[in-house]
XYZ file of C-alpha atoms in Angstrom:
527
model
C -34.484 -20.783 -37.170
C -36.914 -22.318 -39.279
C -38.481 -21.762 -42.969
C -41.591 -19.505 -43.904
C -44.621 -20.982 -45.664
C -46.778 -18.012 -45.521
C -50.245 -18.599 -44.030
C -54.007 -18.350 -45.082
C -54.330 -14.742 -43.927
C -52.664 -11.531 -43.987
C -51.400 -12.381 -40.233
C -50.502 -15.894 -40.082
C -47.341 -17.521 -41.447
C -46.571 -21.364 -41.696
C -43.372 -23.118 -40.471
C -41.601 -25.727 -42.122
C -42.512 -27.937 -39.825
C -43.971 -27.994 -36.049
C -41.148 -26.498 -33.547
C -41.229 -27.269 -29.381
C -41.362 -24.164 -27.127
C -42.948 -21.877 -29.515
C -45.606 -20.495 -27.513
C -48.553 -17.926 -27.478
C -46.990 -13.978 -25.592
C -43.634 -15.470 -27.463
C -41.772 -13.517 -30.025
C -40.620 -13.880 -33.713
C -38.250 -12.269 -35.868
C -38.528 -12.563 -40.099
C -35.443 -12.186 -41.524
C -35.277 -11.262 -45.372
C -32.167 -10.017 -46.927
C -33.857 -6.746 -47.066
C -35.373 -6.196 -43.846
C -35.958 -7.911 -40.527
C -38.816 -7.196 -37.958
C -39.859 -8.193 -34.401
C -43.466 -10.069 -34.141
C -45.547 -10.938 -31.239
C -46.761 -14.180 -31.023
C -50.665 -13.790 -30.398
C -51.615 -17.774 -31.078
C -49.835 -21.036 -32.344
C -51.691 -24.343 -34.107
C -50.772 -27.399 -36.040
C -52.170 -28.061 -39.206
C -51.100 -29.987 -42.734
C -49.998 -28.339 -45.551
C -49.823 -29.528 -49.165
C -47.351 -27.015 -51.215
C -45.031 -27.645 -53.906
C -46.160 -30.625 -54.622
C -45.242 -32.258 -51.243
C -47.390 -32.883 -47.816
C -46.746 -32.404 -44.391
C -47.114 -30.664 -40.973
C -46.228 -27.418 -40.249
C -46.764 -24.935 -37.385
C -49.520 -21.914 -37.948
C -48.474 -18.564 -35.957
C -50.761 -15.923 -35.977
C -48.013 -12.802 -35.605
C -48.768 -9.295 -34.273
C -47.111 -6.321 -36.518
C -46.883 -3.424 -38.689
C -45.287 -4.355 -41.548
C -45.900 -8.157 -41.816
C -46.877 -8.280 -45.508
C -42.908 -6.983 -46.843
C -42.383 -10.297 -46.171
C -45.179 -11.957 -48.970
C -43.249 -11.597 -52.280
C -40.132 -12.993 -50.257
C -41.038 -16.609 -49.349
C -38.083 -18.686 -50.028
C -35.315 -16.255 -48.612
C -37.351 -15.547 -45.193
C -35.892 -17.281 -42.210
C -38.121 -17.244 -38.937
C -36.229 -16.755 -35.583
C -38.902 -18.393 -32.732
C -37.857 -20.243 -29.579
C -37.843 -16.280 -27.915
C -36.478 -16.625 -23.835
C -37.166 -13.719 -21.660
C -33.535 -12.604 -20.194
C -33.899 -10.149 -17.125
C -32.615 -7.247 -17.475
C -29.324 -6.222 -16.321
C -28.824 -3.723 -13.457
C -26.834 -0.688 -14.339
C -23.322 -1.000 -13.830
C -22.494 1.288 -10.934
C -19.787 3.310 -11.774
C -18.772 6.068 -8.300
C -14.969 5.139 -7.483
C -14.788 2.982 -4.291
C -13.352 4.820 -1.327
C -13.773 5.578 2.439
C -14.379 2.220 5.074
C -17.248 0.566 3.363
C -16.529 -1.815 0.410
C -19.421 -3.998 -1.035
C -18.226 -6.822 -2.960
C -20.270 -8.784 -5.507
C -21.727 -11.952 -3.732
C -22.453 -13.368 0.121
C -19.298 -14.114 1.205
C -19.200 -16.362 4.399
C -16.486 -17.151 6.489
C -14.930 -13.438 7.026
C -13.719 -12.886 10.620
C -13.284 -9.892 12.559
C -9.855 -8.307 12.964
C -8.893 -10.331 10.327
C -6.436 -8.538 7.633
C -7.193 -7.903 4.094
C -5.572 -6.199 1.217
C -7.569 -3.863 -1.006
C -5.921 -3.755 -4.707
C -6.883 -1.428 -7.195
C -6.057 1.805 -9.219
C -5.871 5.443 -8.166
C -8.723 7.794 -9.750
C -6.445 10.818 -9.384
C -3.246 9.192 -10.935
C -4.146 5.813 -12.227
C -1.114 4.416 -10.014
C -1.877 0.505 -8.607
C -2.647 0.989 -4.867
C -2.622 -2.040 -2.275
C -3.916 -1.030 1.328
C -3.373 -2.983 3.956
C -6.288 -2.846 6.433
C -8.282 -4.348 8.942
C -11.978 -6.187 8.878
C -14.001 -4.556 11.334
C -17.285 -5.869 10.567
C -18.696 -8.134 7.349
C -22.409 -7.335 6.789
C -23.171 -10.718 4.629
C -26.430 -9.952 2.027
C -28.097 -12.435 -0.693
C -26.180 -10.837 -3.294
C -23.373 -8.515 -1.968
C -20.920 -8.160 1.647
C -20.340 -5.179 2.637
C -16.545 -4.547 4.221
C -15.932 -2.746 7.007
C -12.277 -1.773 6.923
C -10.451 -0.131 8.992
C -7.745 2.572 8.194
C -10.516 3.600 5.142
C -8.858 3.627 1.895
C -6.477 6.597 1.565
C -7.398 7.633 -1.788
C -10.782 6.671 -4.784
C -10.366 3.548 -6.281
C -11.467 2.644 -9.687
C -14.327 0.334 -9.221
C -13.626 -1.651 -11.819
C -10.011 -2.692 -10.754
C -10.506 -3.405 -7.064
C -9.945 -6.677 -5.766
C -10.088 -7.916 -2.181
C -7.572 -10.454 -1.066
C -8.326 -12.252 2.066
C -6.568 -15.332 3.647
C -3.605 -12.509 4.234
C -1.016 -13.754 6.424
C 2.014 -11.281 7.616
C 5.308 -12.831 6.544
C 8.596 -11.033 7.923
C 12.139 -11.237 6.758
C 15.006 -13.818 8.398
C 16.632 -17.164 8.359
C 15.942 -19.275 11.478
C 18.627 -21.056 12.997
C 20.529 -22.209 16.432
C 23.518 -21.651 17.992
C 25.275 -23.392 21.654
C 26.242 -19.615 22.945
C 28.888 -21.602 25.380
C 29.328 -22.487 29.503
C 27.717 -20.375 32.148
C 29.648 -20.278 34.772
C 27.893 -18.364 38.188
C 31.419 -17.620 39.756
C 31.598 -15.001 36.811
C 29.563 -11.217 36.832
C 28.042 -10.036 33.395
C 29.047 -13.061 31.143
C 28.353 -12.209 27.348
C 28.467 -14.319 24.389
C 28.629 -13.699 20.853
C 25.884 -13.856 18.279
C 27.525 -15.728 15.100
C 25.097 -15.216 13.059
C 24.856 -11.422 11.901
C 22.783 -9.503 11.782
C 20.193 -10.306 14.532
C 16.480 -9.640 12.905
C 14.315 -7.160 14.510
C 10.629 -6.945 14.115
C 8.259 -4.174 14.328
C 6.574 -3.536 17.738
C 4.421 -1.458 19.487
C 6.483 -0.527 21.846
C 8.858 2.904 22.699
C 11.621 1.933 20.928
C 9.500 -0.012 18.023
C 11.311 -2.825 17.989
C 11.934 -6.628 19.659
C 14.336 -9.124 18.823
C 14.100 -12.372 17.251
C 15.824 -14.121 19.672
C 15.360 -16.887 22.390
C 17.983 -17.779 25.058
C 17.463 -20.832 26.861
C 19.635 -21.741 29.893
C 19.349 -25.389 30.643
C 15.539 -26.236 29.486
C 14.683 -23.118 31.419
C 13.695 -19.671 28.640
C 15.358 -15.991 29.816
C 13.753 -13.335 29.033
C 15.201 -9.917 26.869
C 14.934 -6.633 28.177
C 16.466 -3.590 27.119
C 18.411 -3.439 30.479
C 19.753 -4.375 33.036
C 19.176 -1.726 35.185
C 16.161 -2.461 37.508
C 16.768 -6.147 37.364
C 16.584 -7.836 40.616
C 18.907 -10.436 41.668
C 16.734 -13.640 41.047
C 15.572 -12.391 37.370
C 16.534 -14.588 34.546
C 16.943 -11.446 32.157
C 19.705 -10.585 29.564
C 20.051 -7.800 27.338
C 21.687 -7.449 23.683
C 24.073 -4.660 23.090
C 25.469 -3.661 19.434
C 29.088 -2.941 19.454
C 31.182 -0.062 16.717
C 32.079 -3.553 14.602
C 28.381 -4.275 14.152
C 28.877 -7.378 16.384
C 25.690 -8.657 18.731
C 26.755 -9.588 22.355
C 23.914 -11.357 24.669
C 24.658 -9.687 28.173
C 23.819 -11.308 31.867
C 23.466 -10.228 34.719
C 25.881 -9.915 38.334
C 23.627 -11.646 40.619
C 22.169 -7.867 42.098
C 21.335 -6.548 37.968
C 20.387 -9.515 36.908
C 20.593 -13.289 38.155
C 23.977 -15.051 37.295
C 23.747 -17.881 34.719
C 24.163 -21.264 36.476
C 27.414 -22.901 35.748
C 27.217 -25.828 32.997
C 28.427 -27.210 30.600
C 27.385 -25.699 26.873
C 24.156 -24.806 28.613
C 23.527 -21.616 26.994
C 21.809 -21.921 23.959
C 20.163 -19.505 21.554
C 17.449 -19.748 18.844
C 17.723 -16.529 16.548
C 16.840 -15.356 13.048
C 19.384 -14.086 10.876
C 18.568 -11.185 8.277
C 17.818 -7.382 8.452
C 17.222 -4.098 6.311
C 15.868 -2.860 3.789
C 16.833 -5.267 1.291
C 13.812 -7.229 2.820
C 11.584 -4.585 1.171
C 10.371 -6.813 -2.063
C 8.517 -5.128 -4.549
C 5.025 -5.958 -5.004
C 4.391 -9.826 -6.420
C 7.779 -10.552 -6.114
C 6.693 -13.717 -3.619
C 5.549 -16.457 -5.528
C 7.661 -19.368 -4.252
C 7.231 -20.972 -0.670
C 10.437 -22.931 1.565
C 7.839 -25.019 2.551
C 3.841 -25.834 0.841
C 0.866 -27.430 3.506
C -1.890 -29.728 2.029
C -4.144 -27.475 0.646
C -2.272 -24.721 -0.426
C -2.035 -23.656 -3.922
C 0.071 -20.857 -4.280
C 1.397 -17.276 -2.660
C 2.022 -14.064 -3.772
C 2.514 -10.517 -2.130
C 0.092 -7.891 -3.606
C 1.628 -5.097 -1.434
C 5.323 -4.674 -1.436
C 7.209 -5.158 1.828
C 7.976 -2.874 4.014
C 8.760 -2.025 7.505
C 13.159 -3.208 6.730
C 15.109 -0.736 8.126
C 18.624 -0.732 8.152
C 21.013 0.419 10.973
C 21.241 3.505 12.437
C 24.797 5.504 10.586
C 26.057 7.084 13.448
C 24.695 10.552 12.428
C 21.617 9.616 13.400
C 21.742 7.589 16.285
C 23.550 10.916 17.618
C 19.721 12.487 16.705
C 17.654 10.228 18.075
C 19.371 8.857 21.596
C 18.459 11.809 23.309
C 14.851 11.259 22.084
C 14.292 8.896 24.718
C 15.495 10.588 27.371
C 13.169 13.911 26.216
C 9.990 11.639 26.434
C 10.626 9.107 29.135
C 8.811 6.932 27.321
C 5.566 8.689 27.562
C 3.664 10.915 25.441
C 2.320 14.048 27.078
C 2.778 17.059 25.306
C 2.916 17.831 21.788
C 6.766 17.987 21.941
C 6.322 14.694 23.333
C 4.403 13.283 20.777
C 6.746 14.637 17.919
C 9.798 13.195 19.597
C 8.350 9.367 20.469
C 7.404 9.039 16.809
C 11.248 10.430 15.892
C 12.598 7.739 18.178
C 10.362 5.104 17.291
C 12.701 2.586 15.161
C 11.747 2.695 11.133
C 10.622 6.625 11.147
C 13.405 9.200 9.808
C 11.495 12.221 10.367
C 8.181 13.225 12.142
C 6.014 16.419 13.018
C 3.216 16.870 15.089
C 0.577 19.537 15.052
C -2.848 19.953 16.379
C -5.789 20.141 13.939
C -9.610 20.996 14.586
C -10.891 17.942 12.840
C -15.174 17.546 13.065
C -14.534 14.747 15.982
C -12.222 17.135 17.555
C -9.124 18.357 18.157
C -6.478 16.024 17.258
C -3.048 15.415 17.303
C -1.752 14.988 14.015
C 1.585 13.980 13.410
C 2.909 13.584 10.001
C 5.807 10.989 9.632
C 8.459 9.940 7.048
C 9.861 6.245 6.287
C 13.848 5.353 6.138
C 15.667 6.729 2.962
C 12.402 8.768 2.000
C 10.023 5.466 2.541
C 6.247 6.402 2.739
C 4.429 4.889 5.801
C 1.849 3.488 4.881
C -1.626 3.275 6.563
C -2.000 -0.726 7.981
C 1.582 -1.049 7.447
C 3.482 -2.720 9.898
C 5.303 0.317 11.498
C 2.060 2.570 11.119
C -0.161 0.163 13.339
C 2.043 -0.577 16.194
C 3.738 3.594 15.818
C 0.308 4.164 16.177
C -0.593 1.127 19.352
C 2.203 2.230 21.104
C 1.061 5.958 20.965
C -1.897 4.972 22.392
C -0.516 2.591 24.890
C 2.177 5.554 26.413
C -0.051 8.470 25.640
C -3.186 10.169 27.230
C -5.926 7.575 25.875
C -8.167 10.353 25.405
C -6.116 11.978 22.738
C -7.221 11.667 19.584
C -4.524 10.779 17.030
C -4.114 10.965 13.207
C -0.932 9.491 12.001
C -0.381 10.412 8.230
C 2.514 10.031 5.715
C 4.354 12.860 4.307
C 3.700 13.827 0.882
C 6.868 14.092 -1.074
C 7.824 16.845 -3.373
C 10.366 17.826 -5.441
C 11.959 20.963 -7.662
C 14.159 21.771 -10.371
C 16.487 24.706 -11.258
C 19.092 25.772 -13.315
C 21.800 27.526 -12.949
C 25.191 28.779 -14.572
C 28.249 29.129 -12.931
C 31.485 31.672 -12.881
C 34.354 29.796 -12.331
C 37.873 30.383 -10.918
C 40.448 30.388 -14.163
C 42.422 27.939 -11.797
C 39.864 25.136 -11.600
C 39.039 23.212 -14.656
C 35.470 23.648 -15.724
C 33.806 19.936 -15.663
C 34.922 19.016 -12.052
C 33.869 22.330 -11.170
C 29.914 21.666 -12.439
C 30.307 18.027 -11.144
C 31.303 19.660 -7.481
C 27.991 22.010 -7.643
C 25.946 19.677 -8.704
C 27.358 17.385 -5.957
C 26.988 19.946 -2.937
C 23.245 20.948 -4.349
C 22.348 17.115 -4.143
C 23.510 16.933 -1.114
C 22.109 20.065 0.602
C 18.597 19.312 -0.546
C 18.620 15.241 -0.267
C 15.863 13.803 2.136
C 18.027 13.581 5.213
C 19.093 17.269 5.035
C 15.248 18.827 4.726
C 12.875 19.378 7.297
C 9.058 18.574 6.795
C 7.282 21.699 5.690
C 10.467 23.630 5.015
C 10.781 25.971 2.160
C 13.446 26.260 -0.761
C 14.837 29.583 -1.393
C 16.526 31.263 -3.342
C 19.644 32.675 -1.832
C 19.976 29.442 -0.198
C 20.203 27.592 -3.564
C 22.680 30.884 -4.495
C 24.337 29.753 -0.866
C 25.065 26.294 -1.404
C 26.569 26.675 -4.948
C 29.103 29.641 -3.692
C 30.661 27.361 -1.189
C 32.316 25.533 -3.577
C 35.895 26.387 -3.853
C 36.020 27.714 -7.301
C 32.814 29.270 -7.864
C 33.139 33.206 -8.484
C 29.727 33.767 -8.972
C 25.867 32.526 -9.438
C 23.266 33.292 -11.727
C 20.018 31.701 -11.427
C 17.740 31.125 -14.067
C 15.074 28.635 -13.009
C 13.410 27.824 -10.199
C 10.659 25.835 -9.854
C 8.541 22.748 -8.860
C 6.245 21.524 -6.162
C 3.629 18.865 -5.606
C 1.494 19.464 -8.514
C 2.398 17.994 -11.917
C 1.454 21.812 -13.845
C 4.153 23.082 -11.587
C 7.147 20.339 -12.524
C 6.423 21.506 -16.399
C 5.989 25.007 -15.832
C 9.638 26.599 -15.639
C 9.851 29.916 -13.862
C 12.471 31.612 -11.610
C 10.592 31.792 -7.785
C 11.964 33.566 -4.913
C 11.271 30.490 -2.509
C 9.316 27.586 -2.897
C 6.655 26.377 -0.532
C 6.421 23.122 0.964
C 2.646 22.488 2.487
C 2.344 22.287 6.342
C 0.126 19.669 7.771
C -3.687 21.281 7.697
C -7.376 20.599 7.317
C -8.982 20.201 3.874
C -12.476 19.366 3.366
C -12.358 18.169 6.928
C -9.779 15.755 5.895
C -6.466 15.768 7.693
C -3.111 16.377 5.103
C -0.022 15.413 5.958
C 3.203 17.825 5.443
C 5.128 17.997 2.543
C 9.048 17.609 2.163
C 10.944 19.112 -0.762
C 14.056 17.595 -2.106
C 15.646 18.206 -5.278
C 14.105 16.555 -8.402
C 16.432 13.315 -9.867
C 16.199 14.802 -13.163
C 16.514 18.486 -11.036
C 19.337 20.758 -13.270
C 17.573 22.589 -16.642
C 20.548 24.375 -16.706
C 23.624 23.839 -15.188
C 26.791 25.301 -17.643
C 29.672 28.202 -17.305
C 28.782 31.388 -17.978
C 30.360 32.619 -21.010
């Protein structure tokens, strides 16, 4: 900023004193109290001034403008702004939500490799909800100013493109203490020796195989590593196999073979050792950014933290549905043929509670769809670890030239109300606690079937089986996927749940209705 003297014409003003990098094309602003304008610069030149009775140099701009002479009766309290910069101008923000398998980010970014994981973190545009996806770098196009991302599953939903972040350096972590344990003697005068694991219970990881699952566990015998299968049967008589068996007490017994199922284990003494992890279930499902603390930290490394919350723990089958899904196995054979087929290796495949398989008329083609629920309700989500090797070993035991779109269900929910004409026998509270009890349990997720409806007279149904109920009447009942439909109370005659189908040319998975946790409007005696 500098002082005004003004100048020997209408278009010139003096400075102060001389001022570098004011320049000819520049600008200038004059600032009164009043009013302040924007000048062009058209030329600049030194020259002495005498003025108030003092002497000096001062700077002489000749200035381009309209309204240059508001500024002559106001000397003293004009301030000149000079020293203009030219600034380029900024691009226009681009605003379109982020979605689909192509992400630029801001910047050439070196160093991505293919096949490489990343984790794309950033809020929903339908629902605002944070959304980490776990994905896969397919390609890294590297410019002077942006990468562009291929990824592949594409995002499942729009991002907001102002909240996405993409983490690389991902590594997969999974859940389980490592430790040892001297199993005992082999002795080779003795058929199908077993041991005990101590250490309970026995970690499984995710696979991409039929039953989904391997073991964390390494036997060696001697120096010399055996190798797990989930049999015996079809073991020759030199393999050095074993195979671990669950008993009804939850225990873990390591199981050799007879010398014709199976080689024998050599005798020796404390030979048989075992190298296991320890830990299992879904308690090893942390919430998002609950990692932040490392056993161990390498030269280097400054921190760790989970952006997506774990998933993939599964706890053990109750004995209700290991009944359901034994005879899975059997049914496929381990291969995927028909569309039964399909449905039923997904059902047995360890980590997935319920499944259903359809065949939709996508624009690559017809595909076999197969829509598929997590443990305890659990969604399964796309790059997850049970959704990429569900969907390897689908592709490694079925027809190659199948196409296959594996989806999660969309979970639903409904609320009703209800009053209730009791017995004079039964008291009235335990009575309403007992309805409410058997409704819970009638329409939990383990009792529904993907796609199946809610009706009426089966609501009416469930509530007269309860000794003490006389009679039902039914006030409200309503609900769904959308949020208008939770708010809106009504009395339906059944409720829809949506079947898998083709929108927009988009696949959509099933939908699975359960009662709402906040479900009963209404739930008193009637008078």
């Amino acid at each position: 900023a500098a002082r005004l003297l003004w100048g020997r014409t209408p278009s010139t003003v003096s400075l102060d004193r001389p001022y570098a990098g004011v320049l000819p094309h520049s600008f200038a602003v004059l600032q009164s109290p009043e009013y302040s304008e924007l000048f062009r610069v058209t030329q600049v030149a030194e020259a002495s001034r005498a003025e108030f009775g003092i002497s000096g140099k001062s700077m002489m701009l000749t200035l381009a403008g309209e309204h240059l002479s508001l500024f002559a009766h106001a000397v003293r309290d004009t301030t000149v702004l000079v020293q203009s910069q030219a600034l380029p101008r900024a691009r226009s923000p681009i605003a379109a939500p982020v979605s689909g398998g192509l992400i630029a980010v801001t910047g050439a970014v070196h160093g991505l490799v293919k096949d490489r994981r990343v984790i794309v973190q950033g809020l929903s545009v339908a629902s605002g909800e944070r959304i980490a996806h776990q994905a896969v770098l397919v390609d890294a196009v590297v410019g002077s100013d942006r990468t562009t991302l291929h990824i592949t599953p594409p995002l499942p939903v729009a991002l907001k493109r102002g909240s996405v972040v993409v983490f690389g350096n991902v590594a997969l972590a999974t859940h389980g203490d490592t430790g040892a344990q001297i199993l005992g003697a082999g002795d080779a005068s003795q058929a199908f020796q077993r041991f005990e694991l101590k250490r309970l219970p026995l970690t499984y990881r995710s696979a991409p195989n039929e039953s989904g699952i391997d073991s964390e566990l390494s036997i060696r015998v001697g120096d010399v590593e055996w190798t797990e299968r989930p049999t015996l049967f079809g073991a020759g008589p030199n393999d050095r196999v074993y195979s671990v068996h669950t008993d009804e007490q939850g225990k873990d017994w390591v199981l050799f073979g007879d010398g014709v199922r199976g080689a024998r284990l050599p005798s020796g003494v404390n030979n048989v050792r075992a190298s296991y992890r320890q830990g299992l279930g879904q308690g090893g499902n942390v919430k998002a950014d609950q990692l932040t603390q490392l056993m161990t930290r390498p030269m280097g490394l400054k921190g760790v933290s989970n952006p997506a919350a774990a998933e993939g723990g599964t706890d053990a089958e109750p004995a209700r549905q290991a009944r359901r899904s034994m005879p899975l196995g059997t049914r496929t054979l381990g291969r995927a043929v028909s569309l039964r087929d399909y449905e039923d290796f997904a059902l047995a495949f360890t980590g997935i509670a319920k499944a259903q398989a359809r065949v939709l008329h996508l624009s690559s083609g017809p595909t076999v769809a197969i829509t598929v629920a997590g443990q305890s309700g659990d969604a399964v989500t796309a790059g997850g670890p049970i959704w990429q090797n569900l969907w390897g070993a689908l592709k490694a035991n079925g027809d190659p030239h199948v196409q296959i779109a594996l989806l999660s269900y969309k979970a639903s929910s409904f609320r009703l109300g209800l009053k209730v004409k009791r017995d004079p026998a039964y008291a009235s509270l335990p009575l309403l606690v007992a309805v409410q009890a058997a409704l819970r349990a009638h329409f939990a997720f383990d009792e529904r079937a993907l796609g199946q409806p809610v009706l009426q007279s089966e609501v009416v149904a469930v509530a007269h089986r309860v000794p003490g109920v006389v009679a039902i009447d039914l006030d409200f009942l309503y609900g769904g996927s959308s949020p208008f439909l939770q708010v809106l109370k009504s009395k339906q005659t059944r409720l829809l749940a949506g079947a898998m189908r083709v929108q927009n040319g988009v696949a959509k998975p099933a939908e699975l209705l359960t009662l709402h946790p906040a479900a009963f409007e209404r739930l008193e005696e009637m008078p």
